[in-house]
Protein backbone atom coordinates (compact mmCIF):
# COMPACT_ATOMS: atom_id res chain seq x y z
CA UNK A 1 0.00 0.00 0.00
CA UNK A 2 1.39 3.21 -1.13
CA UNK A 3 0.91 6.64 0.83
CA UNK A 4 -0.75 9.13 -1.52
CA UNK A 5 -1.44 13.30 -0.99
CA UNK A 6 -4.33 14.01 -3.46
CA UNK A 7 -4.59 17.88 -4.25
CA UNK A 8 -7.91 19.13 -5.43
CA UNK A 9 -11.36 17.84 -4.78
CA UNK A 10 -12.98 18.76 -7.70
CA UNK A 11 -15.90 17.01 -10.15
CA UNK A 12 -12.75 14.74 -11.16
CA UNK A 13 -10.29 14.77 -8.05
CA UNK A 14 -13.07 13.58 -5.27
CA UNK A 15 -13.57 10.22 -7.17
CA UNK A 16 -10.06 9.54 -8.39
CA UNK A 17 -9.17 9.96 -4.41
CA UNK A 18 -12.16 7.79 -3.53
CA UNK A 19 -10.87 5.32 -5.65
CA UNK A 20 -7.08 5.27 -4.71
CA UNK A 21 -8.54 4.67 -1.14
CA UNK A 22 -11.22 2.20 -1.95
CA UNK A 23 -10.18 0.11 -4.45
CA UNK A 24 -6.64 0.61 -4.51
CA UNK A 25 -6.41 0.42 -0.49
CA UNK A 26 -3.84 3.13 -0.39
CA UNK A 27 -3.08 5.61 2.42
CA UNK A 28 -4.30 8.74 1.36
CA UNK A 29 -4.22 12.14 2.23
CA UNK A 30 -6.48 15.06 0.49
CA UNK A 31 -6.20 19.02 0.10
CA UNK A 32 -8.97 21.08 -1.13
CA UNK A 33 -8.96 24.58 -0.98
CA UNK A 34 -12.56 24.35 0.32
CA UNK A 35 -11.98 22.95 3.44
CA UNK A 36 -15.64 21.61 4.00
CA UNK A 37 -15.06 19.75 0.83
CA UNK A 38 -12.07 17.79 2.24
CA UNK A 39 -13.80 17.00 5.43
CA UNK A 40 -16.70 15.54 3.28
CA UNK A 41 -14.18 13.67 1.37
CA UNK A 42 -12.43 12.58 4.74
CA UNK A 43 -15.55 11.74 6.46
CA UNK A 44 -17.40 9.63 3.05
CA UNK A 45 -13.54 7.59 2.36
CA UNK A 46 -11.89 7.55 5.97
CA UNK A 47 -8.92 8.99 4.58
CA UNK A 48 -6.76 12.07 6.08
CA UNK A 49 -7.02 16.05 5.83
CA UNK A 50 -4.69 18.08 5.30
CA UNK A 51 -4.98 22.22 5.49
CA UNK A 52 -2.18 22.82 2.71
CA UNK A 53 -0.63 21.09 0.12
CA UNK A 54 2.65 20.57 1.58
CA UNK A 55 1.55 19.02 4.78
CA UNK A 56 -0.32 16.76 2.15
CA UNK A 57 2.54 15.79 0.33
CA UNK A 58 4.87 15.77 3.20
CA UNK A 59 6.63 11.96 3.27
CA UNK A 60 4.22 10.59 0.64
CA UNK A 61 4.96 7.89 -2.11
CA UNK A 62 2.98 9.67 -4.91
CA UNK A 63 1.32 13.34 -5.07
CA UNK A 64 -1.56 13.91 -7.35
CA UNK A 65 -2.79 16.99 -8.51
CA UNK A 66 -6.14 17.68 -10.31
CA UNK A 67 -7.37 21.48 -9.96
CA UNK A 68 -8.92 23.83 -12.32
CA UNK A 69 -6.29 25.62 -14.26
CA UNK A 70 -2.11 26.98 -14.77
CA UNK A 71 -2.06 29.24 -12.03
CA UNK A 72 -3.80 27.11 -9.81
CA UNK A 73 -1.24 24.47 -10.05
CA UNK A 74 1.23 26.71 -9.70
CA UNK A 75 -0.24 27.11 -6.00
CA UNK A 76 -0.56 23.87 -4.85
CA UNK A 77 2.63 22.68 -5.99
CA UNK A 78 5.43 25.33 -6.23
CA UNK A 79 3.02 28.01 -4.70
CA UNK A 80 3.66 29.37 -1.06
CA UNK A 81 3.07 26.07 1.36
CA UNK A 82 3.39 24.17 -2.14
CA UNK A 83 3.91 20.56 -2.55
CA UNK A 84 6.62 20.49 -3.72
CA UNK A 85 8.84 22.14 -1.15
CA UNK A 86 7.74 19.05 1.38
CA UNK A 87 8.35 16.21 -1.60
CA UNK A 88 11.69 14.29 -0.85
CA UNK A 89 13.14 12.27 -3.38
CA UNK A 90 11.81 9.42 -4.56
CA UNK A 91 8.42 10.23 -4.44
CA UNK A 92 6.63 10.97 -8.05
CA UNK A 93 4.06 13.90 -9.02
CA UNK A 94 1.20 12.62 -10.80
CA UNK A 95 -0.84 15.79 -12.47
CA UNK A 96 -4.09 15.29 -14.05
CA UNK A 97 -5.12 19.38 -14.53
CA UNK A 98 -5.40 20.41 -18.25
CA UNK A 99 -2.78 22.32 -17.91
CA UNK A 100 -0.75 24.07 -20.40
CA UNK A 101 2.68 22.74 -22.38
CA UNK A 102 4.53 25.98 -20.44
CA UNK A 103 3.18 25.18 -16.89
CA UNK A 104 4.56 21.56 -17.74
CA UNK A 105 7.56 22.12 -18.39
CA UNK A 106 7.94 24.53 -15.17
CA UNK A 107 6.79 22.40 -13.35
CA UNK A 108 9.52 19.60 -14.67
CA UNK A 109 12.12 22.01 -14.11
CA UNK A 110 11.26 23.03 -10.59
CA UNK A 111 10.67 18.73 -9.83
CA UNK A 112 14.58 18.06 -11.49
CA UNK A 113 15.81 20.75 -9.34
CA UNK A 114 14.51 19.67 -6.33
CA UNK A 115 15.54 15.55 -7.23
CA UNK A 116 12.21 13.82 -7.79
């Protein structure tokens, strides 16, 4: 079983969490930037809360993001409290925002530099 931080809540994020947790059995963790949406998520899947994306991602396998647009990812990952300053190496970012070809590539940058 795999520990998991799941970043965004959304019409796609709160099943893809539900599913890592149900059916794949994994540990996982959630951040929503509506809180009451986390604790509904946390409540329906028995899974943890966390109140920003780097306590989410802190010591976790995999990291998946799926919010609304670039500068939203931006936030949760390299953003202040961001994911990626608690990631160690090792662990792998999963993102499944459409997102654009420039916010990729930042975001691969930023993930080499920091050595995951």
């Amino acid at each position: 079983m795999a520990s998991v931080a799941f970043l965004g809540l959304g019409v796609m994020g709160y099943p893809m969490a539900g599913h890592l947790r149900n059916k794949g059995g994994h540990d996982v963790t959630v951040y929503n930037r509506t809180k009451a949406k986390a604790e509904q998520w946390v409540a329906q899947h028995r899974g943890k809360l966390a109140l920003t994306p780097a306590e989410a991602a802190e010591g976790k396998d995999f990291v998946f993001s799926c919010v609304g647009n670039d500068d939203d990812l931006r936030s949760v990952t390299t953003g202040a409290n961001g994911a990626f300053a608690a990631m160690t190496k090792g662990s792998v970012f999963i993102d499944n925002t459409t997102a654009s070809a420039e916010v990729a590539r930042e975001l691969d940058e930023a993930a080499r530099k920091a050595g995951f």
